[in-house]
mmCIF file of C-alpha atoms in Angstrom:
data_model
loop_
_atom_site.group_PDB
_atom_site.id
_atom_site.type_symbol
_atom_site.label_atom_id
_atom_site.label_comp_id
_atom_site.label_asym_id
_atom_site.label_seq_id
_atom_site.Cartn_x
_atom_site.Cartn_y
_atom_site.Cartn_z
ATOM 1 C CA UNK O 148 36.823 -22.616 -2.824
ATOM 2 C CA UNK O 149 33.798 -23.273 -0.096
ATOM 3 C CA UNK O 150 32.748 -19.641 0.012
ATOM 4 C CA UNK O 151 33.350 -19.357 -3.745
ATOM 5 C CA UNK O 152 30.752 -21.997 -4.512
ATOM 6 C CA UNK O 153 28.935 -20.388 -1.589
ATOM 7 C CA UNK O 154 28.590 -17.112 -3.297
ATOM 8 C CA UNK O 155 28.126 -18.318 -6.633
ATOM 9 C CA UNK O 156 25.273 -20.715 -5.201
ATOM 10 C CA UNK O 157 23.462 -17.734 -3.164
ATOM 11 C CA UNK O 158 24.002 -14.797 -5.487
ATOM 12 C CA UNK O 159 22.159 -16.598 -8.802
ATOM 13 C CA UNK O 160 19.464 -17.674 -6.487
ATOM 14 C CA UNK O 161 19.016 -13.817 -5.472
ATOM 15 C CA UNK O 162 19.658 -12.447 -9.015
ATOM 16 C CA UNK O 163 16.681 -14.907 -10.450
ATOM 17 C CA UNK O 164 14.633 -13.491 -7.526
ATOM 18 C CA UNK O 165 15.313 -10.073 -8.548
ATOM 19 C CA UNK O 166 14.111 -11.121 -11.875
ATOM 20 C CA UNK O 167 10.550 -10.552 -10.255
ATOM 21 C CA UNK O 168 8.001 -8.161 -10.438
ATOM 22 C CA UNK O 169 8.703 -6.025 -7.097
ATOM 23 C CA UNK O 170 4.136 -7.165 -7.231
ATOM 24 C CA UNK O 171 5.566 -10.304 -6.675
ATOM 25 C CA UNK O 172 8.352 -9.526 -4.252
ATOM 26 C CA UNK O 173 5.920 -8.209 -1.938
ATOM 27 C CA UNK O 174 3.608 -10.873 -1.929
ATOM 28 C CA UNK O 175 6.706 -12.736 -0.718
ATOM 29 C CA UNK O 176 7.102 -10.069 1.590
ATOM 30 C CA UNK O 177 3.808 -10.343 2.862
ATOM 31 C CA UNK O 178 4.572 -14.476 3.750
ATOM 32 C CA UNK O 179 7.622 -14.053 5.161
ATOM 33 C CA UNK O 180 5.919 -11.182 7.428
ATOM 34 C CA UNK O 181 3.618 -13.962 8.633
ATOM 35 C CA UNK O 182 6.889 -16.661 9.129
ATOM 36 C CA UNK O 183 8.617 -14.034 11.084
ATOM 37 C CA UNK O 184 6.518 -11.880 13.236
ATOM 38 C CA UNK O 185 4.429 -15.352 14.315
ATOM 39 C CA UNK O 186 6.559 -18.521 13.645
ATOM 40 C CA UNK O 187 10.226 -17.523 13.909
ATOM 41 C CA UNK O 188 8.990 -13.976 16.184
ATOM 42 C CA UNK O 189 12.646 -13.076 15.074
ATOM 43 C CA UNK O 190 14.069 -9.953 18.108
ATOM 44 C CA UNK O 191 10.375 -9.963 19.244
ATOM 45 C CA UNK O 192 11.383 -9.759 22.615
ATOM 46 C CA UNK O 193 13.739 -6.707 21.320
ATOM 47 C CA UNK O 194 11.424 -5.191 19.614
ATOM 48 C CA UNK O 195 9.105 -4.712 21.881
ATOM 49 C CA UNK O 196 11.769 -4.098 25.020
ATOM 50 C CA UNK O 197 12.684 -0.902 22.638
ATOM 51 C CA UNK O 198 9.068 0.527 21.754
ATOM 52 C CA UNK O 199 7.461 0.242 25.420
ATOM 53 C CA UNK O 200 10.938 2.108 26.380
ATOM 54 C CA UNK O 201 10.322 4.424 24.267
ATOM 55 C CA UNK O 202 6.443 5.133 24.258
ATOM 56 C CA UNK O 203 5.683 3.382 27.475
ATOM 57 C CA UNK O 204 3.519 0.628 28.607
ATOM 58 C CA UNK O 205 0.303 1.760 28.909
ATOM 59 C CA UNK O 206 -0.876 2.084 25.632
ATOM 60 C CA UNK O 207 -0.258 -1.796 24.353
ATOM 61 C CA UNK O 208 -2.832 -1.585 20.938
ATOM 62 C CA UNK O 209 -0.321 1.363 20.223
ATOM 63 C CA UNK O 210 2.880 -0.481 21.010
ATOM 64 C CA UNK O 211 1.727 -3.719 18.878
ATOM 65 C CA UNK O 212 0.547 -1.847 16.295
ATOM 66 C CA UNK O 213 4.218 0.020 15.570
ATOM 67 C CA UNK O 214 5.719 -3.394 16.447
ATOM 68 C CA UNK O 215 3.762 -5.026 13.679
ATOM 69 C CA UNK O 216 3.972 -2.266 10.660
ATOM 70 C CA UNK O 217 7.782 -2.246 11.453
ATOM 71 C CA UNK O 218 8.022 -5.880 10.825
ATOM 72 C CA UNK O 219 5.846 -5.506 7.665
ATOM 73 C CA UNK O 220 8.152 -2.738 6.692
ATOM 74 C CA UNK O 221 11.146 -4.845 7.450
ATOM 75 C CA UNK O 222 10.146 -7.425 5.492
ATOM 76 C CA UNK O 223 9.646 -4.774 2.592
ATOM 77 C CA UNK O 224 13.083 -3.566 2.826
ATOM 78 C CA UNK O 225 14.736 -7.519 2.494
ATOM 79 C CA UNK O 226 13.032 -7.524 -1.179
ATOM 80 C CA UNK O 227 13.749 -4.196 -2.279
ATOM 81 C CA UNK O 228 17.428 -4.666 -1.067
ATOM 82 C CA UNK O 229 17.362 -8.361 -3.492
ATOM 83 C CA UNK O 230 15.571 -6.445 -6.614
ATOM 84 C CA UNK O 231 18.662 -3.574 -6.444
ATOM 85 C CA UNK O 232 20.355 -7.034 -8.156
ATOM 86 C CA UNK O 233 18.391 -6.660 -11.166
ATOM 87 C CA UNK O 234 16.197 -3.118 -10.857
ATOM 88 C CA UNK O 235 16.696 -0.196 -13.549
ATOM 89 C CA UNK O 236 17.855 3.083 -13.311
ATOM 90 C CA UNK O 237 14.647 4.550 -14.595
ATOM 91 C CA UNK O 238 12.270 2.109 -12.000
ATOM 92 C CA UNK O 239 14.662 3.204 -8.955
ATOM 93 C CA UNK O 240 14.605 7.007 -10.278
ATOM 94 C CA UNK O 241 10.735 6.378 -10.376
ATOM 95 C CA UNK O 242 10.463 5.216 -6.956
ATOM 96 C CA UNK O 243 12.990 7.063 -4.867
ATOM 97 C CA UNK O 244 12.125 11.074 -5.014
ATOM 98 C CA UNK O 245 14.857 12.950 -4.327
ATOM 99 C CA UNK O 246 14.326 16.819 -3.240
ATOM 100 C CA UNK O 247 17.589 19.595 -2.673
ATOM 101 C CA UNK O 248 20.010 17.736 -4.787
ATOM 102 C CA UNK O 249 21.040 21.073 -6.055
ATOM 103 C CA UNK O 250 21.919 21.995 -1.957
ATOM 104 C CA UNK O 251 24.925 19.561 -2.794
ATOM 105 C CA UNK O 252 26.047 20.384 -5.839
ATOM 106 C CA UNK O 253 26.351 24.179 -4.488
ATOM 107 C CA UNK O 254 28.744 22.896 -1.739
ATOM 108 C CA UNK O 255 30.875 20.512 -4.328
ATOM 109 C CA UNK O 256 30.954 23.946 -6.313
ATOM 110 C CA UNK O 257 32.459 25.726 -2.804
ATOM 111 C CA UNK O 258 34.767 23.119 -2.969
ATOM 112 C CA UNK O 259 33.922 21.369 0.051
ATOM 113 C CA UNK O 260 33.271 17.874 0.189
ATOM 114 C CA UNK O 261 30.035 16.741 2.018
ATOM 115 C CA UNK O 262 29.710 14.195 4.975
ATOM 116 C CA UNK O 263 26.266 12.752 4.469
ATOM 117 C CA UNK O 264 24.221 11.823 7.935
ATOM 118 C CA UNK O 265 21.493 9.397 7.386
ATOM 119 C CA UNK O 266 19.933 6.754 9.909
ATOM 120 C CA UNK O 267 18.798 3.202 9.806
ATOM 121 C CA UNK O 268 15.445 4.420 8.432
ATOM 122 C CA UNK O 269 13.511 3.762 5.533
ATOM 123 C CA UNK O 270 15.213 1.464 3.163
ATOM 124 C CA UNK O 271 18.788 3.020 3.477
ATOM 125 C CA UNK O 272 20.142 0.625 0.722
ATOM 126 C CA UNK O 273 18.127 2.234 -1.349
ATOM 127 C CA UNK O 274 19.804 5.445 -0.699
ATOM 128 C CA UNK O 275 22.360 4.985 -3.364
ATOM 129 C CA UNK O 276 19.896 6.066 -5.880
ATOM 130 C CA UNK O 277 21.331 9.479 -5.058
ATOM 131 C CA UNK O 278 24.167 9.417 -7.403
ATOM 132 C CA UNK O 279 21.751 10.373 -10.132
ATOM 133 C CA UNK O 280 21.037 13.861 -8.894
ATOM 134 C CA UNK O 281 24.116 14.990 -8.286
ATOM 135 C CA UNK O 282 25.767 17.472 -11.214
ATOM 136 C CA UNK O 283 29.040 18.274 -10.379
ATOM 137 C CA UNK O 284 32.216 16.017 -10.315
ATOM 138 C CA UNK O 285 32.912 14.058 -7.664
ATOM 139 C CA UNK O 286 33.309 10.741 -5.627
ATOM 140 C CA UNK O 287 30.376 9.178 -4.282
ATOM 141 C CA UNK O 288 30.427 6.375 -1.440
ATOM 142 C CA UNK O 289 29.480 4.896 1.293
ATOM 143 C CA UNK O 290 31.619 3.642 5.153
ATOM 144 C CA UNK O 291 30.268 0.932 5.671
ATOM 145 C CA UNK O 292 30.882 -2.296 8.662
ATOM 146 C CA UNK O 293 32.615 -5.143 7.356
ATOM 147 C CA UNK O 294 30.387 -8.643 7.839
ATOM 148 C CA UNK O 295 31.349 -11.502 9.590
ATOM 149 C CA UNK O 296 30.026 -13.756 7.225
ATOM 150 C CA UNK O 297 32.630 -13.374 4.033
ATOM 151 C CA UNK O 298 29.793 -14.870 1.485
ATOM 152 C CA UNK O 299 27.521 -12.323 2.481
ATOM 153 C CA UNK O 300 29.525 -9.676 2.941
ATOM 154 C CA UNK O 301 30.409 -9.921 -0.924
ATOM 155 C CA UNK O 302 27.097 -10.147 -1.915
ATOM 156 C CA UNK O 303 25.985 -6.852 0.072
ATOM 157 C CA UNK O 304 29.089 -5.178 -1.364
ATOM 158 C CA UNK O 305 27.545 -5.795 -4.597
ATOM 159 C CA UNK O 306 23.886 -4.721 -4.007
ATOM 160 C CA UNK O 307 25.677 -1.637 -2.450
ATOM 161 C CA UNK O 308 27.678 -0.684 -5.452
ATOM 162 C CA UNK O 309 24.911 -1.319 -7.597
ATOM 163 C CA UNK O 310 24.684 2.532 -9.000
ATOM 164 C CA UNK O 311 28.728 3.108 -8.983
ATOM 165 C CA UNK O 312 28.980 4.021 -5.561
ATOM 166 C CA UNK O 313 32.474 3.631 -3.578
ATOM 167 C CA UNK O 314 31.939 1.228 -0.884
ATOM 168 C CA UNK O 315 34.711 1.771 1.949
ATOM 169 C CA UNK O 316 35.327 -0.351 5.116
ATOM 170 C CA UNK O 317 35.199 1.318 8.133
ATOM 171 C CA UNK O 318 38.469 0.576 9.258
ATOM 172 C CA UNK O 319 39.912 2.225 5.883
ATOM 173 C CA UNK O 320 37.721 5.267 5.476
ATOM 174 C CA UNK O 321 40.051 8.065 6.996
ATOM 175 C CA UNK O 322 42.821 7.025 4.824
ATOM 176 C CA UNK O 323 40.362 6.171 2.031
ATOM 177 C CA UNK O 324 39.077 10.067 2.180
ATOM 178 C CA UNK O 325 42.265 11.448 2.918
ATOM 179 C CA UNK O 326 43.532 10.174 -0.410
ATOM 180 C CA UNK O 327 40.415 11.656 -2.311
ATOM 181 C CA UNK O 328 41.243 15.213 -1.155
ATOM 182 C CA UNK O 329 45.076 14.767 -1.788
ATOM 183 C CA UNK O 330 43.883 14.111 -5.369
ATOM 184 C CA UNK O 331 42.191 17.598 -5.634
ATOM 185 C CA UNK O 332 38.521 16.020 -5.737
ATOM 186 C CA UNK O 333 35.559 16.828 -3.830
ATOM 187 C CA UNK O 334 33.273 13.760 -1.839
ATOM 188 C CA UNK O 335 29.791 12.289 -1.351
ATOM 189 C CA UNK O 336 30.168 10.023 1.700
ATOM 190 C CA UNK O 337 27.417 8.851 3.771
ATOM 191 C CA UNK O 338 27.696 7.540 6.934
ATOM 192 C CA UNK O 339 24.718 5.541 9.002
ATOM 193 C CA UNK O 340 25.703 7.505 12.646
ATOM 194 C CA UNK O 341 23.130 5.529 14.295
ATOM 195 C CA UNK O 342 24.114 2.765 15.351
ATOM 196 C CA UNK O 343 25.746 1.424 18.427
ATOM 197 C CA UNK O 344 29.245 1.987 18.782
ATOM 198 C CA UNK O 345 31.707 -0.828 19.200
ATOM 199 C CA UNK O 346 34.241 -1.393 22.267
ATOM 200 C CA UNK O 347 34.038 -1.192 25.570
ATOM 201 C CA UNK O 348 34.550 1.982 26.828
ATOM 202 C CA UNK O 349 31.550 4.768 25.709
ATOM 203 C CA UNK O 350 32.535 7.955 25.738
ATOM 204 C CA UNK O 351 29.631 10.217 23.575
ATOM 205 C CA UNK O 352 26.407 9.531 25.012
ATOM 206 C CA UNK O 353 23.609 12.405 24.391
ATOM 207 C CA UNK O 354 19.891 12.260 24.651
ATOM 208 C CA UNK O 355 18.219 10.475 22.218
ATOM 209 C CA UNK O 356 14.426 9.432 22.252
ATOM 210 C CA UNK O 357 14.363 10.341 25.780
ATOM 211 C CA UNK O 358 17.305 7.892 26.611
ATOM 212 C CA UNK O 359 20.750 8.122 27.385
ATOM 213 C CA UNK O 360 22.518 7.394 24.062
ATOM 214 C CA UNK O 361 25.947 6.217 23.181
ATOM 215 C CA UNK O 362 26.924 7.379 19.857
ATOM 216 C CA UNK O 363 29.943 7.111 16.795
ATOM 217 C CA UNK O 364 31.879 10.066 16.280
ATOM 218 C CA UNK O 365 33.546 9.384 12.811
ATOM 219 C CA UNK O 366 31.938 11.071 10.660
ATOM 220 C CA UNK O 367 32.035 14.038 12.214
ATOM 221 C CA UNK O 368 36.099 13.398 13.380
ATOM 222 C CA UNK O 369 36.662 12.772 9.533
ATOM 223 C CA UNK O 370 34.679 15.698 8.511
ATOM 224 C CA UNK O 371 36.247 18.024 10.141
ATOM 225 C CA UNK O 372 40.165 16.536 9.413
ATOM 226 C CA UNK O 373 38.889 17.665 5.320
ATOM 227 C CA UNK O 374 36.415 20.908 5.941
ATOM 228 C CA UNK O 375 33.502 18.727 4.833
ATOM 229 C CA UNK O 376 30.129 20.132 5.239
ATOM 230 C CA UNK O 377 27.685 18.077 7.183
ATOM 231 C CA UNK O 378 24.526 17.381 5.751
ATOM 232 C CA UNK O 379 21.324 14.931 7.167
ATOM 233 C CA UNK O 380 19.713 12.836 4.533
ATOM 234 C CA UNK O 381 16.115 12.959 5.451
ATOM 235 C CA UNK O 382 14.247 9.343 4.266
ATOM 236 C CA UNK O 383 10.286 9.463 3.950
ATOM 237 C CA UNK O 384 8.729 6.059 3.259
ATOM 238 C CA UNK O 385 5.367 7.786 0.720
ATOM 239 C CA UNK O 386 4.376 4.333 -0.160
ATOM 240 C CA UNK O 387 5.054 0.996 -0.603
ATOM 241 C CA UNK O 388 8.497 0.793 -2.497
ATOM 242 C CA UNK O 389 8.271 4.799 -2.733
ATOM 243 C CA UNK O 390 10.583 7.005 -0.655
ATOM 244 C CA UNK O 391 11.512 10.882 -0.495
ATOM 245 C CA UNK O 392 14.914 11.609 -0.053
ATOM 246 C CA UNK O 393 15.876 15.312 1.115
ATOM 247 C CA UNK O 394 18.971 16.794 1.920
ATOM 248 C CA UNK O 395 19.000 19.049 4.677
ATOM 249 C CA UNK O 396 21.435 21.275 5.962
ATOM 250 C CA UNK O 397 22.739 19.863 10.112
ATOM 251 C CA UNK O 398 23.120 23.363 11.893
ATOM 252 C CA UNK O 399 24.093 23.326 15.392
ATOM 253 C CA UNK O 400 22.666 25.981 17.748
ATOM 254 C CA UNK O 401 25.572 28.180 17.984
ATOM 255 C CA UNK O 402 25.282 28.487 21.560
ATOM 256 C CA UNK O 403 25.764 24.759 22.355
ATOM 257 C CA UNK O 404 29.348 24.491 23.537
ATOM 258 C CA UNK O 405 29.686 20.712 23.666
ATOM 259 C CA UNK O 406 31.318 18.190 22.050
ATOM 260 C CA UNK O 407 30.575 16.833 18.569
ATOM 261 C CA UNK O 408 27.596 18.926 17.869
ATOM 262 C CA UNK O 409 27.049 17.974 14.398
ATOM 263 C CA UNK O 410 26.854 14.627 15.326
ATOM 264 C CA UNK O 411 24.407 15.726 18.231
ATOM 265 C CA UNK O 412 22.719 17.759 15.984
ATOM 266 C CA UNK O 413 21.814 14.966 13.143
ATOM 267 C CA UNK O 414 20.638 12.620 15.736
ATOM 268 C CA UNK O 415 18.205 15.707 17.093
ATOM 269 C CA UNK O 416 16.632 15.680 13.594
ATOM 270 C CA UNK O 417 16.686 11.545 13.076
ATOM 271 C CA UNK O 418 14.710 11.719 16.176
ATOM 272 C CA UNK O 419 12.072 14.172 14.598
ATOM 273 C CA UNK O 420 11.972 11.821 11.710
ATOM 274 C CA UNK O 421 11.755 8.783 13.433
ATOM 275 C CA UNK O 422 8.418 10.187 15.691
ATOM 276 C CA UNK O 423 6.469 11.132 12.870
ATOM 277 C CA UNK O 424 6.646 7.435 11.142
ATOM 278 C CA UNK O 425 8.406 5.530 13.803
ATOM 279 C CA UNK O 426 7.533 2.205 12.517
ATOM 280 C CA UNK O 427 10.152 2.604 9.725
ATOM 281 C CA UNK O 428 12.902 3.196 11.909
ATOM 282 C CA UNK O 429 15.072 -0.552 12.858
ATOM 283 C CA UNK O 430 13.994 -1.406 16.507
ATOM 284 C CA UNK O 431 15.344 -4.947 16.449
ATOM 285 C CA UNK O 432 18.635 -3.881 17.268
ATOM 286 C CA UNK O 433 20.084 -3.513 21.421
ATOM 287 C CA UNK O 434 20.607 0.145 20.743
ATOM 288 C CA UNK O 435 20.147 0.839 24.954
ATOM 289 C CA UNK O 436 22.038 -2.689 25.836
ATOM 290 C CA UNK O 437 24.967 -0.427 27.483
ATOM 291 C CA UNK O 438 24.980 1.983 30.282
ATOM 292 C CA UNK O 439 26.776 4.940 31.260
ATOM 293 C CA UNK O 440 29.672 4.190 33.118
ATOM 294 C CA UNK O 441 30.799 7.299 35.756
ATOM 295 C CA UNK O 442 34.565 8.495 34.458
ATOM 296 C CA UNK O 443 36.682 8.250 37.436
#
């Protein structure tokens, strides 16, 4: 009854703030910027631990000045996650461009379903806005990592399935996608293959951003268990509240023998993405905190 009251308490206060003009939302944004890059300095210490490992420490104006538009840009993304609670179809159609939908629909039409690559870039709640564009029949959704914290893990399940995509918990998304392709349909599922991989003992590392990079294999594992086609979601921040969205085919060199090269392969192109703009990218997280360890 505690989290109940919880939720209720927490979600109307959201849903009135996505009442708002997103003018307004971002000139919220803009004070919490202040609050949290100077008062709170919330993962400073991260933050800035993951640029200068990345671009060095010689050029400081260059490493503060990426340090500061991604915190800017973080706080953007916090609003424009609350306003998916109240935001039309034709506003987030307006805002979020979205190029090579018909590259999809081609493969749903091959009967393949399509594993969907994407990073923590951009807004990536936003991302959902790609059901619209999508022609043929099929089942669109999302893996995505269960909270710890049950109130707001309900509430993000419901900004997540704002546009009628399937949200599915890690832990159930091989049987969950299984099931789809028993049932003679074709998929949509994106996985963020990003992020740091749970447990303790690492097994995929490759390069990435010049470091020595754990990374998860599922998508890829799942992929391949259904003769999905892999495909990177490429996110372009063109303004404030404005984003591109293409879909690009992930094409391995065919002379790369190693393992998982699909997954190797999207996290080649996130990294291209990620220099051009790499303020947008989400630096607060301890994405080098583990090592290598030497198999026996």
């Amino acid at each position: 009854m505690r989290n109940s009251t919880k939720y209720s308490i927490a979600l109307n206060l959201l849903s009135a703030a996505a009442r708002l003009p997103l003018c307004i939302m971002y000139a919220l944004s803009d004070m919490a910027y202040f609050i949290v890059y100077y008062i709170v300095r919330y993962r400073r210490e991260t933050v800035r631990q993951n640029l200068e490992l990345i671009f060095g420490k010689d050029d400081r104006k260059k490493i503060i000045r990426i340090e500061k538009k991604f915190y800017r840009h973080l706080c953007d993304c916090i609003v424009e996650t609350v306003k998916l609670l109240h935001i039309s179809d034709k506003e987030i159609d307006r805002r979020v461009e979205v190029t090579n939908g018909e590259y999809i629909d081609e493969i749903i039409r091959s009967g393949h379903s399509v594993v969907l690559f994407l990073g923590h870039y951009g807004n990536w709640e936003w991302v959902q806005a790609i059901i619209h564009h999508f022609k043929e029949p099929l089942v669109g959704g999302q893996v995505y990592k269960t909270l710890h914290d049950e109130v707001m893990d309900k509430i993000m399940l419901k900004i997540r399935s704002r546009f009628g995509l399937e949200c599915i918990p890690q832990e159930k998304a091989v049987r969950r996608l299984l099931e789809i392709v028993r049932n003679g349909q074709e998929f949509v599922i994106g996985f963020i293959s990003d992020q740091r991989p749970s447990g303790k003992i690492l097994r995929h590392w490759t390069d990435f951003l010049g470091q020595d990079t754990p990374y998860v294999v599922g998508g890829e594992t799942i992929g391949n268990h259904v003769d999905a086609r892999f495909v990177y979601l490429e996110m372009e921040k063109t303004g404030r509240g404005h984003y591109r969205l293409t879909f690009l085919p992930i094409e391995p060199d065919p002379e790369d023998k190693g393992p998982d090269p699909y997954t190797r392969e999207f996290m080649k192109m996130l990294e291209k993405t990620i220099m051009r703009a790499p303020e947008y990218w989400l630096w607060s997280h301890k994405r080098w905190k583990r090592k290598r360890i030497p198999m026996q």
